[in-house]
Amino acid sequence: MLGISGILPIFNKKGDTMKIGEAQKAYRQQLSLLRGQRSDYVKQRDENRKRMEKAQEKSEMLGVTFELSEEYLAREKELQGQIDALSGQIKKNEKVLSDLTEQEMGIFNSVAAEQQADAMAEYGEEMAKCLEIARRISRGDKVPAQDEKKLMDFNMDIYKMAKNMAAINMNKEHEEWDSLWGEEEEKEYEDPKEAAENAETNVGMPEGVEAAAGEAVSSE
């Protein structure tokens, strides 16, 4: 009988860890293969049973005592053994795939939560700067145009209030300020799904199914 390692995807010959996405792909393909093999054996088993049913009907018509042949019993046992072995392997692989999905979701949620926390921290810093700009404007101080625009974009009502206060304080001593914002670089966040799929897992490749691999048993 031939092994099935030749058709398993993404073999890691060095035994290194795989990415979760790679492992999921391997187990989905392996499950598809195993389910197809099991379906073939179930079909052969059912055909074998139908032949015996026909033989039994023929014996009854002829008035001959029907006895199950050793050939049928051996065939039934062989096919059922293949089906049971495949069912066990399928169940095992389904469990591994379920565990991989849980790992993926855990990493996805962790990355998404971290990005959300980072965004909230950035918002807090932005708000603190805008309130400081409003305070400076309200005193009549001179701030860079980009800082005024930041405040306008953040909250137009606060900006208008600050400008009204500036008109009241226009005759007082004023300071000139540098911008609170340096040269800004737009942050790029990794897609949580990609991060989860590319994370490493200690799950190995699917095991070969020796009992079910190879050429299909031809029906007789």
GROMACS .gro file of C-alpha atoms in nm:
model
  220
    1MET     CA    1   0.000   0.000   0.000
    2LEU     CA    2   0.120   0.348  -0.080
    3GLY     CA    3   0.163   0.627   0.176
    4ILE     CA    4  -0.019   0.959   0.138
    5SER     CA    5   0.268   1.190   0.237
    6GLY     CA    6   0.315   1.283  -0.129
    7ILE     CA    7  -0.020   1.461  -0.139
    8LEU     CA    8  -0.008   1.634   0.197
    9PRO     CA    9   0.054   2.009   0.161
   10ILE     CA   10   0.325   2.223   0.315
   11PHE     CA   11   0.544   1.956   0.469
   12ASN     CA   12   0.801   2.106   0.705
   13LYS     CA   13   1.096   1.874   0.653
   14LYS     CA   14   1.311   2.042   0.919
   15GLY     CA   15   1.045   2.008   1.185
   16ASP     CA   16   1.022   2.384   1.236
   17THR     CA   17   0.704   2.537   1.371
   18MET     CA   18   0.435   2.626   1.118
   19LYS     CA   19   0.217   2.930   1.086
   20ILE     CA   20  -0.141   2.888   1.203
   21GLY     CA   21  -0.274   2.964   0.855
   22GLU     CA   22  -0.049   2.700   0.699
   23ALA     CA   23  -0.150   2.441   0.957
   24GLN     CA   24  -0.521   2.516   0.903
   25LYS     CA   25  -0.479   2.473   0.528
   26ALA     CA   26  -0.297   2.142   0.577
   27TYR     CA   27  -0.562   2.002   0.812
   28ARG     CA   28  -0.853   2.117   0.594
   29GLN     CA   29  -0.700   1.946   0.291
   30GLN     CA   30  -0.621   1.635   0.495
   31LEU     CA   31  -0.978   1.621   0.625
   32SER     CA   32  -1.113   1.651   0.272
   33LEU     CA   33  -0.889   1.361   0.167
   34LEU     CA   34  -0.987   1.142   0.463
   35ARG     CA   35  -1.359   1.209   0.420
   36GLY     CA   36  -1.333   1.119   0.051
   37GLN     CA   37  -1.154   0.795   0.137
   38ARG     CA   38  -1.410   0.707   0.402
   39SER     CA   39  -1.694   0.773   0.157
   40ASP     CA   40  -1.532   0.535  -0.092
   41TYR     CA   41  -1.504   0.258   0.167
   42VAL     CA   42  -1.861   0.312   0.285
   43LYS     CA   43  -1.979   0.278  -0.075
   44GLN     CA   44  -1.781  -0.045  -0.121
   45ARG     CA   45  -1.915  -0.184   0.208
   46ASP     CA   46  -2.274  -0.104   0.108
   47GLU     CA   47  -2.224  -0.265  -0.234
   48ASN     CA   48  -2.083  -0.576  -0.065
   49ARG     CA   49  -2.390  -0.595   0.160
   50LYS     CA   50  -2.625  -0.555  -0.137
   51ARG     CA   51  -2.457  -0.848  -0.312
   52MET     CA   52  -2.513  -1.062  -0.006
   53GLU     CA   53  -2.877  -0.950   0.016
   54LYS     CA   54  -2.929  -1.050  -0.346
   55ALA     CA   55  -2.760  -1.385  -0.281
   56GLN     CA   56  -2.989  -1.439   0.017
   57GLU     CA   57  -3.300  -1.355  -0.188
   58LYS     CA   58  -3.190  -1.595  -0.460
   59SER     CA   59  -3.130  -1.872  -0.206
   60GLU     CA   60  -3.477  -1.821  -0.058
   61MET     CA   61  -3.634  -1.838  -0.402
   62LEU     CA   62  -3.453  -2.168  -0.467
   63GLY     CA   63  -3.540  -2.300  -0.122
   64VAL     CA   64  -3.175  -2.330  -0.030
   65THR     CA   65  -3.042  -2.247   0.316
   66PHE     CA   66  -2.842  -1.923   0.298
   67GLU     CA   67  -2.515  -1.895   0.485
   68LEU     CA   68  -2.283  -1.596   0.495
   69SER     CA   69  -1.966  -1.681   0.307
   70GLU     CA   70  -1.625  -1.641   0.463
   71GLU     CA   71  -1.535  -1.415   0.171
   72TYR     CA   72  -1.822  -1.179   0.257
   73LEU     CA   73  -1.743  -1.176   0.627
   74ALA     CA   74  -1.373  -1.107   0.562
   75ARG     CA   75  -1.466  -0.831   0.318
   76GLU     CA   76  -1.713  -0.675   0.563
   77LYS     CA   77  -1.457  -0.682   0.842
   78GLU     CA   78  -1.185  -0.532   0.622
   79LEU     CA   79  -1.401  -0.248   0.491
   80GLN     CA   80  -1.553  -0.168   0.831
   81GLY     CA   81  -1.203  -0.160   0.980
   82GLN     CA   82  -1.095   0.094   0.718
   83ILE     CA   83  -1.404   0.305   0.785
   84ASP     CA   84  -1.350   0.299   1.163
   85ALA     CA   85  -0.981   0.390   1.128
   86LEU     CA   86  -1.063   0.681   0.901
   87SER     CA   87  -1.341   0.800   1.130
   88GLY     CA   88  -1.097   0.806   1.422
   89GLN     CA   89  -0.841   1.000   1.221
   90ILE     CA   90  -1.107   1.245   1.101
   91LYS     CA   91  -1.224   1.308   1.456
   92LYS     CA   92  -0.867   1.367   1.571
   93ASN     CA   93  -0.793   1.608   1.287
   94GLU     CA   94  -1.120   1.794   1.344
   95LYS     CA   95  -1.015   1.848   1.707
   96VAL     CA   96  -0.676   1.984   1.599
   97LEU     CA   97  -0.843   2.218   1.348
   98SER     CA   98  -1.081   2.338   1.620
   99ASP     CA   99  -0.784   2.407   1.850
  100LEU     CA  100  -0.609   2.600   1.570
  101THR     CA  101  -0.921   2.812   1.522
  102GLU     CA  102  -0.923   2.891   1.895
  103GLN     CA  103  -0.555   2.991   1.877
  104GLU     CA  104  -0.628   3.212   1.576
  105MET     CA  105  -0.921   3.385   1.749
  106GLY     CA  106  -0.719   3.439   2.066
  107ILE     CA  107  -0.436   3.610   1.876
  108PHE     CA  108  -0.684   3.808   1.663
  109ASN     CA  109  -0.859   3.942   1.974
  110SER     CA  110  -0.528   4.021   2.145
  111VAL     CA  111  -0.394   4.218   1.847
  112ALA     CA  112  -0.724   4.402   1.799
  113ALA     CA  113  -0.739   4.493   2.170
  114GLU     CA  114  -0.379   4.618   2.166
  115GLN     CA  115  -0.449   4.835   1.861
  116GLN     CA  116  -0.764   4.972   2.024
  117ALA     CA  117  -0.572   5.058   2.341
  118ASP     CA  118  -0.302   5.227   2.133
  119ALA     CA  119  -0.565   5.430   1.947
  120MET     CA  120  -0.725   5.537   2.276
  121ALA     CA  121  -0.386   5.644   2.414
  122GLU     CA  122  -0.319   5.847   2.100
  123TYR     CA  123  -0.660   6.009   2.131
  124GLY     CA  124  -0.585   6.104   2.492
  125GLU     CA  125  -0.256   6.263   2.392
  126GLU     CA  126  -0.424   6.446   2.106
  127MET     CA  127  -0.696   6.579   2.336
  128ALA     CA  128  -0.443   6.702   2.593
  129LYS     CA  129  -0.252   6.892   2.322
  130CYS     CA  130  -0.570   7.045   2.180
  131LEU     CA  131  -0.681   7.167   2.522
  132GLU     CA  132  -0.338   7.325   2.574
  133ILE     CA  133  -0.368   7.498   2.235
  134ALA     CA  134  -0.713   7.627   2.338
  135ARG     CA  135  -0.564   7.765   2.662
  136ARG     CA  136  -0.286   7.943   2.473
  137ILE     CA  137  -0.522   8.091   2.216
  138SER     CA  138  -0.764   8.207   2.485
  139ARG     CA  139  -0.478   8.402   2.649
  140GLY     CA  140  -0.417   8.578   2.319
  141ASP     CA  141  -0.091   8.393   2.256
  142LYS     CA  142   0.026   8.320   1.902
  143VAL     CA  143   0.027   7.953   1.802
  144PRO     CA  144   0.125   7.797   1.467
  145ALA     CA  145  -0.148   7.770   1.204
  146GLN     CA  146  -0.123   7.390   1.208
  147ASP     CA  147  -0.199   7.389   1.581
  148GLU     CA  148  -0.506   7.607   1.527
  149LYS     CA  149  -0.624   7.368   1.257
  150LYS     CA  150  -0.572   7.071   1.489
  151LEU     CA  151  -0.795   7.238   1.747
  152MET     CA  152  -1.058   7.323   1.484
  153ASP     CA  153  -1.064   6.964   1.364
  154PHE     CA  154  -1.078   6.833   1.720
  155ASN     CA  155  -1.362   7.055   1.843
  156MET     CA  156  -1.489   7.365   1.665
  157ASP     CA  157  -1.689   7.487   1.968
  158ILE     CA  158  -1.380   7.487   2.191
  159TYR     CA  159  -1.187   7.667   1.916
  160LYS     CA  160  -1.454   7.939   1.891
  161MET     CA  161  -1.461   7.985   2.269
  162ALA     CA  162  -1.081   8.018   2.274
  163LYS     CA  163  -1.092   8.279   1.997
  164ASN     CA  164  -1.359   8.477   2.183
  165MET     CA  165  -1.142   8.475   2.496
  166ALA     CA  166  -0.844   8.584   2.283
  167ALA     CA  167  -1.038   8.892   2.175
  168ILE     CA  168  -1.095   8.982   2.540
  169ASN     CA  169  -0.726   8.935   2.625
  170MET     CA  170  -0.586   9.100   2.311
  171ASN     CA  171  -0.431   9.390   2.505
  172LYS     CA  172  -0.240   9.169   2.747
  173GLU     CA  173   0.114   9.039   2.708
  174HIS     CA  174   0.132   8.746   2.467
  175GLU     CA  175   0.374   8.464   2.400
  176GLU     CA  176   0.460   8.298   2.072
  177TRP     CA  177   0.466   7.920   2.079
  178ASP     CA  178   0.618   7.651   1.867
  179SER     CA  179   0.393   7.373   1.744
  180LEU     CA  180   0.306   7.093   1.984
  181TRP     CA  181   0.319   6.854   1.690
  182GLY     CA  182   0.642   6.753   1.527
  183GLU     CA  183   0.671   6.592   1.189
  184GLU     CA  184   0.397   6.335   1.196
  185GLU     CA  185   0.414   5.987   1.051
  186GLU     CA  186   0.095   5.798   0.991
  187LYS     CA  187   0.090   5.475   1.190
  188GLU     CA  188   0.026   5.155   1.005
  189TYR     CA  189  -0.144   4.876   1.194
  190GLU     CA  190  -0.114   4.509   1.105
  191ASP     CA  191  -0.437   4.340   1.007
  192PRO     CA  192  -0.540   4.128   1.312
  193LYS     CA  193  -0.648   3.841   1.086
  194GLU     CA  194  -0.312   3.837   0.906
  195ALA     CA  195  -0.132   3.858   1.239
  196ALA     CA  196  -0.327   3.557   1.367
  197GLU     CA  197  -0.273   3.350   1.051
  198ASN     CA  198   0.102   3.425   1.047
  199ALA     CA  199   0.154   3.348   1.416
  200GLU     CA  200   0.351   3.029   1.483
  201THR     CA  201   0.192   2.720   1.632
  202ASN     CA  202   0.345   2.406   1.779
  203VAL     CA  203   0.090   2.189   1.598
  204GLY     CA  204   0.260   1.942   1.365
  205MET     CA  205   0.152   1.822   1.023
  206PRO     CA  206  -0.144   1.581   0.998
  207GLU     CA  207  -0.051   1.217   1.050
  208GLY     CA  208  -0.063   0.977   0.754
  209VAL     CA  209  -0.343   0.722   0.756
  210GLU     CA  210  -0.166   0.395   0.686
  211ALA     CA  211  -0.473   0.177   0.699
  212ALA     CA  212  -0.667   0.390   0.452
  213ALA     CA  213  -0.395   0.522   0.224
  214GLY     CA  214  -0.313   0.401  -0.121
  215GLU     CA  215  -0.512   0.244  -0.396
  216ALA     CA  216  -0.883   0.192  -0.344
  217VAL     CA  217  -0.983  -0.167  -0.290
  218SER     CA  218  -1.165  -0.285  -0.601
  219SER     CA  219  -1.508  -0.436  -0.554
  220GLU     CA  220  -1.558  -0.796  -0.654
   0.00000   0.00000   0.00000
